[in-house]
Amino acid sequence: MTYSFTIDDQSGFLLIKHRGKFCGAETDVATLVALAGIPLLQRRNISRIGIDLRGVDSATLQDTDGARVRRSERQLRQLLEMTSEEYSKHLQGMTLAGLLDPHAPVRKIVEERLIRVERVIKFGTTGLCSSEEDFLRLLDLPPDFNISG
């Protein structure tokens, strides 16, 4: 797994950048690691998760089954210390956005991964974007927001 993450507390934004081979549940692991390292109120303040996949050169559909996604969702709910009802409402206010070159060789696989996740986890807004401009717009961040890290 090769990823890095940054958190912008002011905007409630978690940015995860993946590089190289995209392994299994890597985004879930990165999200849980990032959130576990901050206080509970900051965790609950995260309402935008951006996934920069432009550095990914290979990916599979490994770990996209519903059982694995539900397990990760339970872990996230526990980390946020929410009841099922609170968590469901919280997710409805969240945005999950991916950023990937439109001609990337892994695009079809990444699209299918997102579809499989969306079947189980019901974020308020999700999408896969081809430009930084669209990515920032979907995440409701200013057009000059720096995601270069």
PDB file of C-alpha atoms in Angstrom:
ATOM      1  CA  MET A   1       0.000   0.000   0.000  1.00  0.00           C
ATOM      2  CA  THR A   2       1.319   3.365  -0.992  1.00  0.00           C
ATOM      3  CA  TYR A   3      -0.760   6.299   0.097  1.00  0.00           C
ATOM      4  CA  SER A   4      -0.501   9.600   1.892  1.00  0.00           C
ATOM      5  CA  PHE A   5      -3.164  11.782   3.416  1.00  0.00           C
ATOM      6  CA  THR A   6      -3.733  15.320   4.578  1.00  0.00           C
ATOM      7  CA  ILE A   7      -6.544  16.751   6.655  1.00  0.00           C
ATOM      8  CA  ASP A   8      -7.830  20.286   6.392  1.00  0.00           C
ATOM      9  CA  ASP A   9      -9.743  20.862   9.623  1.00  0.00           C
ATOM     10  CA  GLN A  10     -11.173  24.173   8.521  1.00  0.00           C
ATOM     11  CA  SER A  11     -13.031  22.673   5.570  1.00  0.00           C
ATOM     12  CA  GLY A  12     -13.617  19.202   7.061  1.00  0.00           C
ATOM     13  CA  PHE A  13     -11.635  17.664   4.222  1.00  0.00           C
ATOM     14  CA  LEU A  14      -9.617  14.447   4.135  1.00  0.00           C
ATOM     15  CA  LEU A  15      -7.484  14.006   1.015  1.00  0.00           C
ATOM     16  CA  ILE A  16      -6.020  10.570   0.312  1.00  0.00           C
ATOM     17  CA  LYS A  17      -3.456  10.200  -2.468  1.00  0.00           C
ATOM     18  CA  HIS A  18      -2.723   6.757  -3.851  1.00  0.00           C
ATOM     19  CA  ARG A  19       0.373   5.836  -5.881  1.00  0.00           C
ATOM     20  CA  GLY A  20       1.525   2.758  -7.748  1.00  0.00           C
ATOM     21  CA  LYS A  21      -0.467  -0.438  -7.284  1.00  0.00           C
ATOM     22  CA  PHE A  22      -3.879   0.132  -5.688  1.00  0.00           C
ATOM     23  CA  CYS A  23      -4.258  -2.703  -3.201  1.00  0.00           C
ATOM     24  CA  GLY A  24      -7.594  -4.039  -1.988  1.00  0.00           C
ATOM     25  CA  ALA A  25      -9.225  -1.907   0.687  1.00  0.00           C
ATOM     26  CA  GLU A  26      -6.457   0.706   0.640  1.00  0.00           C
ATOM     27  CA  THR A  27      -8.795   3.720   0.762  1.00  0.00           C
ATOM     28  CA  ASP A  28     -10.637   2.243   3.745  1.00  0.00           C
ATOM     29  CA  VAL A  29      -7.374   1.604   5.575  1.00  0.00           C
ATOM     30  CA  ALA A  30      -6.117   5.114   4.817  1.00  0.00           C
ATOM     31  CA  THR A  31      -9.388   6.672   6.009  1.00  0.00           C
ATOM     32  CA  LEU A  32      -9.383   4.711   9.263  1.00  0.00           C
ATOM     33  CA  VAL A  33      -5.704   5.467   9.930  1.00  0.00           C
ATOM     34  CA  ALA A  34      -6.153   9.175   9.204  1.00  0.00           C
ATOM     35  CA  LEU A  35      -9.228   9.541  11.393  1.00  0.00           C
ATOM     36  CA  ALA A  36      -7.875   7.429  14.255  1.00  0.00           C
ATOM     37  CA  GLY A  37      -5.025   9.930  14.605  1.00  0.00           C
ATOM     38  CA  ILE A  38      -7.236  12.934  15.359  1.00  0.00           C
ATOM     39  CA  PRO A  39      -9.625  13.798  18.223  1.00  0.00           C
ATOM     40  CA  LEU A  40     -13.256  12.644  18.047  1.00  0.00           C
ATOM     41  CA  LEU A  41     -14.747  16.074  17.303  1.00  0.00           C
ATOM     42  CA  GLN A  42     -12.351  16.547  14.372  1.00  0.00           C
ATOM     43  CA  ARG A  43     -13.207  13.057  13.088  1.00  0.00           C
ATOM     44  CA  ARG A  44     -16.879  13.899  13.124  1.00  0.00           C
ATOM     45  CA  ASN A  45     -16.169  17.198  11.359  1.00  0.00           C
ATOM     46  CA  ILE A  46     -14.836  15.452   8.240  1.00  0.00           C
ATOM     47  CA  SER A  47     -17.590  15.848   5.661  1.00  0.00           C
ATOM     48  CA  ARG A  48     -15.521  15.574   2.477  1.00  0.00           C
ATOM     49  CA  ILE A  49     -13.254  12.725   1.437  1.00  0.00           C
ATOM     50  CA  GLY A  50     -11.226  13.196  -1.715  1.00  0.00           C
ATOM     51  CA  ILE A  51      -9.324  10.319  -3.279  1.00  0.00           C
ATOM     52  CA  ASP A  52      -6.585  11.292  -5.726  1.00  0.00           C
ATOM     53  CA  LEU A  53      -5.938   8.255  -7.920  1.00  0.00           C
ATOM     54  CA  ARG A  54      -3.878   9.973 -10.605  1.00  0.00           C
ATOM     55  CA  GLY A  55      -0.720   8.213  -9.408  1.00  0.00           C
ATOM     56  CA  VAL A  56      -2.245   4.709  -9.580  1.00  0.00           C
ATOM     57  CA  ASP A  57      -0.843   2.484 -12.318  1.00  0.00           C
ATOM     58  CA  SER A  58      -2.611  -0.802 -11.504  1.00  0.00           C
ATOM     59  CA  ALA A  59      -5.729  -1.915  -9.637  1.00  0.00           C
ATOM     60  CA  THR A  60      -7.998  -4.915  -9.183  1.00  0.00           C
ATOM     61  CA  LEU A  61     -11.491  -5.547  -7.861  1.00  0.00           C
ATOM     62  CA  GLN A  62     -10.058  -7.345  -4.811  1.00  0.00           C
ATOM     63  CA  ASP A  63     -11.863  -6.469  -1.558  1.00  0.00           C
ATOM     64  CA  THR A  64     -14.876  -4.865  -3.222  1.00  0.00           C
ATOM     65  CA  ASP A  65     -17.415  -7.411  -1.999  1.00  0.00           C
ATOM     66  CA  GLY A  66     -20.311  -6.217   0.144  1.00  0.00           C
ATOM     67  CA  ALA A  67     -19.122  -8.026   3.287  1.00  0.00           C
ATOM     68  CA  ARG A  68     -15.757  -6.270   3.232  1.00  0.00           C
ATOM     69  CA  VAL A  69     -17.352  -2.886   2.584  1.00  0.00           C
ATOM     70  CA  ARG A  70     -19.820  -3.404   5.459  1.00  0.00           C
ATOM     71  CA  ARG A  71     -16.939  -4.379   7.789  1.00  0.00           C
ATOM     72  CA  SER A  72     -15.086  -1.171   6.928  1.00  0.00           C
ATOM     73  CA  GLU A  73     -18.287   0.796   7.418  1.00  0.00           C
ATOM     74  CA  ARG A  74     -18.752  -0.720  10.903  1.00  0.00           C
ATOM     75  CA  GLN A  75     -15.165   0.186  11.776  1.00  0.00           C
ATOM     76  CA  LEU A  76     -15.728   3.769  10.646  1.00  0.00           C
ATOM     77  CA  ARG A  77     -18.992   4.036  12.613  1.00  0.00           C
ATOM     78  CA  GLN A  78     -17.210   2.757  15.733  1.00  0.00           C
ATOM     79  CA  LEU A  79     -14.360   5.202  15.204  1.00  0.00           C
ATOM     80  CA  LEU A  80     -16.885   8.043  14.998  1.00  0.00           C
ATOM     81  CA  GLU A  81     -18.632   6.660  18.106  1.00  0.00           C
ATOM     82  CA  MET A  82     -22.090   6.960  16.549  1.00  0.00           C
ATOM     83  CA  THR A  83     -25.240   4.905  16.692  1.00  0.00           C
ATOM     84  CA  SER A  84     -26.432   3.386  13.423  1.00  0.00           C
ATOM     85  CA  GLU A  85     -29.016   6.148  13.058  1.00  0.00           C
ATOM     86  CA  GLU A  86     -26.499   8.931  13.744  1.00  0.00           C
ATOM     87  CA  TYR A  87     -24.029   7.364  11.342  1.00  0.00           C
ATOM     88  CA  SER A  88     -26.583   7.028   8.549  1.00  0.00           C
ATOM     89  CA  LYS A  89     -27.510  10.696   8.903  1.00  0.00           C
ATOM     90  CA  HIS A  90     -23.816  11.666   9.047  1.00  0.00           C
ATOM     91  CA  LEU A  91     -23.091   9.810   5.782  1.00  0.00           C
ATOM     92  CA  GLN A  92     -25.909  11.641   4.027  1.00  0.00           C
ATOM     93  CA  GLY A  93     -24.042  14.886   4.691  1.00  0.00           C
ATOM     94  CA  MET A  94     -20.749  13.566   3.313  1.00  0.00           C
ATOM     95  CA  THR A  95     -19.171  13.778  -0.128  1.00  0.00           C
ATOM     96  CA  LEU A  96     -16.828  11.130  -1.530  1.00  0.00           C
ATOM     97  CA  ALA A  97     -14.996  12.172  -4.689  1.00  0.00           C
ATOM     98  CA  GLY A  98     -12.325  10.474  -6.753  1.00  0.00           C
ATOM     99  CA  LEU A  99      -9.877  12.174  -9.118  1.00  0.00           C
ATOM    100  CA  LEU A 100      -8.498  10.169 -12.031  1.00  0.00           C
ATOM    101  CA  ASP A 101      -7.238  10.948 -15.514  1.00  0.00           C
ATOM    102  CA  PRO A 102      -9.961  10.136 -18.086  1.00  0.00           C
ATOM    103  CA  HIS A 103      -7.517   8.019 -20.098  1.00  0.00           C
ATOM    104  CA  ALA A 104      -5.952   6.159 -17.166  1.00  0.00           C
ATOM    105  CA  PRO A 105      -5.623   2.435 -17.872  1.00  0.00           C
ATOM    106  CA  VAL A 106      -7.212   1.667 -14.468  1.00  0.00           C
ATOM    107  CA  ARG A 107     -10.276   3.889 -15.002  1.00  0.00           C
ATOM    108  CA  LYS A 108     -12.785   1.087 -15.708  1.00  0.00           C
ATOM    109  CA  ILE A 109     -11.663  -0.861 -12.638  1.00  0.00           C
ATOM    110  CA  VAL A 110     -11.821   2.243 -10.434  1.00  0.00           C
ATOM    111  CA  GLU A 111     -15.308   3.043 -11.737  1.00  0.00           C
ATOM    112  CA  GLU A 112     -16.474  -0.494 -10.913  1.00  0.00           C
ATOM    113  CA  ARG A 113     -14.914  -0.267  -7.435  1.00  0.00           C
ATOM    114  CA  LEU A 114     -16.858   2.938  -6.764  1.00  0.00           C
ATOM    115  CA  ILE A 115     -20.122   1.358  -7.988  1.00  0.00           C
ATOM    116  CA  ARG A 116     -19.627  -1.600  -5.641  1.00  0.00           C
ATOM    117  CA  VAL A 117     -18.938   0.652  -2.658  1.00  0.00           C
ATOM    118  CA  GLU A 118     -21.974   2.826  -3.454  1.00  0.00           C
ATOM    119  CA  ARG A 119     -24.202  -0.265  -3.327  1.00  0.00           C
ATOM    120  CA  VAL A 120     -23.438  -0.624   0.384  1.00  0.00           C
ATOM    121  CA  ILE A 121     -22.415   2.784   1.756  1.00  0.00           C
ATOM    122  CA  LYS A 122     -24.831   5.620   1.045  1.00  0.00           C
ATOM    123  CA  PHE A 123     -22.840   8.862   1.014  1.00  0.00           C
ATOM    124  CA  GLY A 124     -24.780  12.031   0.286  1.00  0.00           C
ATOM    125  CA  THR A 125     -22.747  12.702  -2.865  1.00  0.00           C
ATOM    126  CA  THR A 126     -20.227  10.586  -4.770  1.00  0.00           C
ATOM    127  CA  GLY A 127     -18.426  10.926  -8.061  1.00  0.00           C
ATOM    128  CA  LEU A 128     -15.325  10.251 -10.095  1.00  0.00           C
ATOM    129  CA  CYS A 129     -13.849  13.392 -11.648  1.00  0.00           C
ATOM    130  CA  SER A 130     -11.406  13.881 -14.514  1.00  0.00           C
ATOM    131  CA  SER A 131     -10.168  17.357 -13.597  1.00  0.00           C
ATOM    132  CA  GLU A 132      -9.118  19.157 -10.427  1.00  0.00           C
ATOM    133  CA  GLU A 133     -11.723  21.809 -11.195  1.00  0.00           C
ATOM    134  CA  ASP A 134     -14.565  19.254 -11.234  1.00  0.00           C
ATOM    135  CA  PHE A 135     -13.092  17.482  -8.178  1.00  0.00           C
ATOM    136  CA  LEU A 136     -13.064  20.699  -6.130  1.00  0.00           C
ATOM    137  CA  ARG A 137     -16.550  21.634  -7.363  1.00  0.00           C
ATOM    138  CA  LEU A 138     -17.995  18.249  -6.342  1.00  0.00           C
ATOM    139  CA  LEU A 139     -16.345  18.579  -2.922  1.00  0.00           C
ATOM    140  CA  ASP A 140     -17.720  22.128  -2.635  1.00  0.00           C
ATOM    141  CA  LEU A 141     -14.223  23.539  -2.110  1.00  0.00           C
ATOM    142  CA  PRO A 142     -12.909  26.839  -3.520  1.00  0.00           C
ATOM    143  CA  PRO A 143     -11.439  26.616  -7.070  1.00  0.00           C
ATOM    144  CA  ASP A 144      -8.018  27.686  -5.741  1.00  0.00           C
ATOM    145  CA  PHE A 145      -7.958  25.083  -2.946  1.00  0.00           C
ATOM    146  CA  ASN A 146      -4.524  23.430  -2.916  1.00  0.00           C
ATOM    147  CA  ILE A 147      -4.618  19.633  -3.259  1.00  0.00           C
ATOM    148  CA  SER A 148      -1.002  19.267  -4.331  1.00  0.00           C
ATOM    149  CA  GLY A 149       0.006  18.639  -0.719  1.00  0.00           C
TER     150      GLY A 149
END
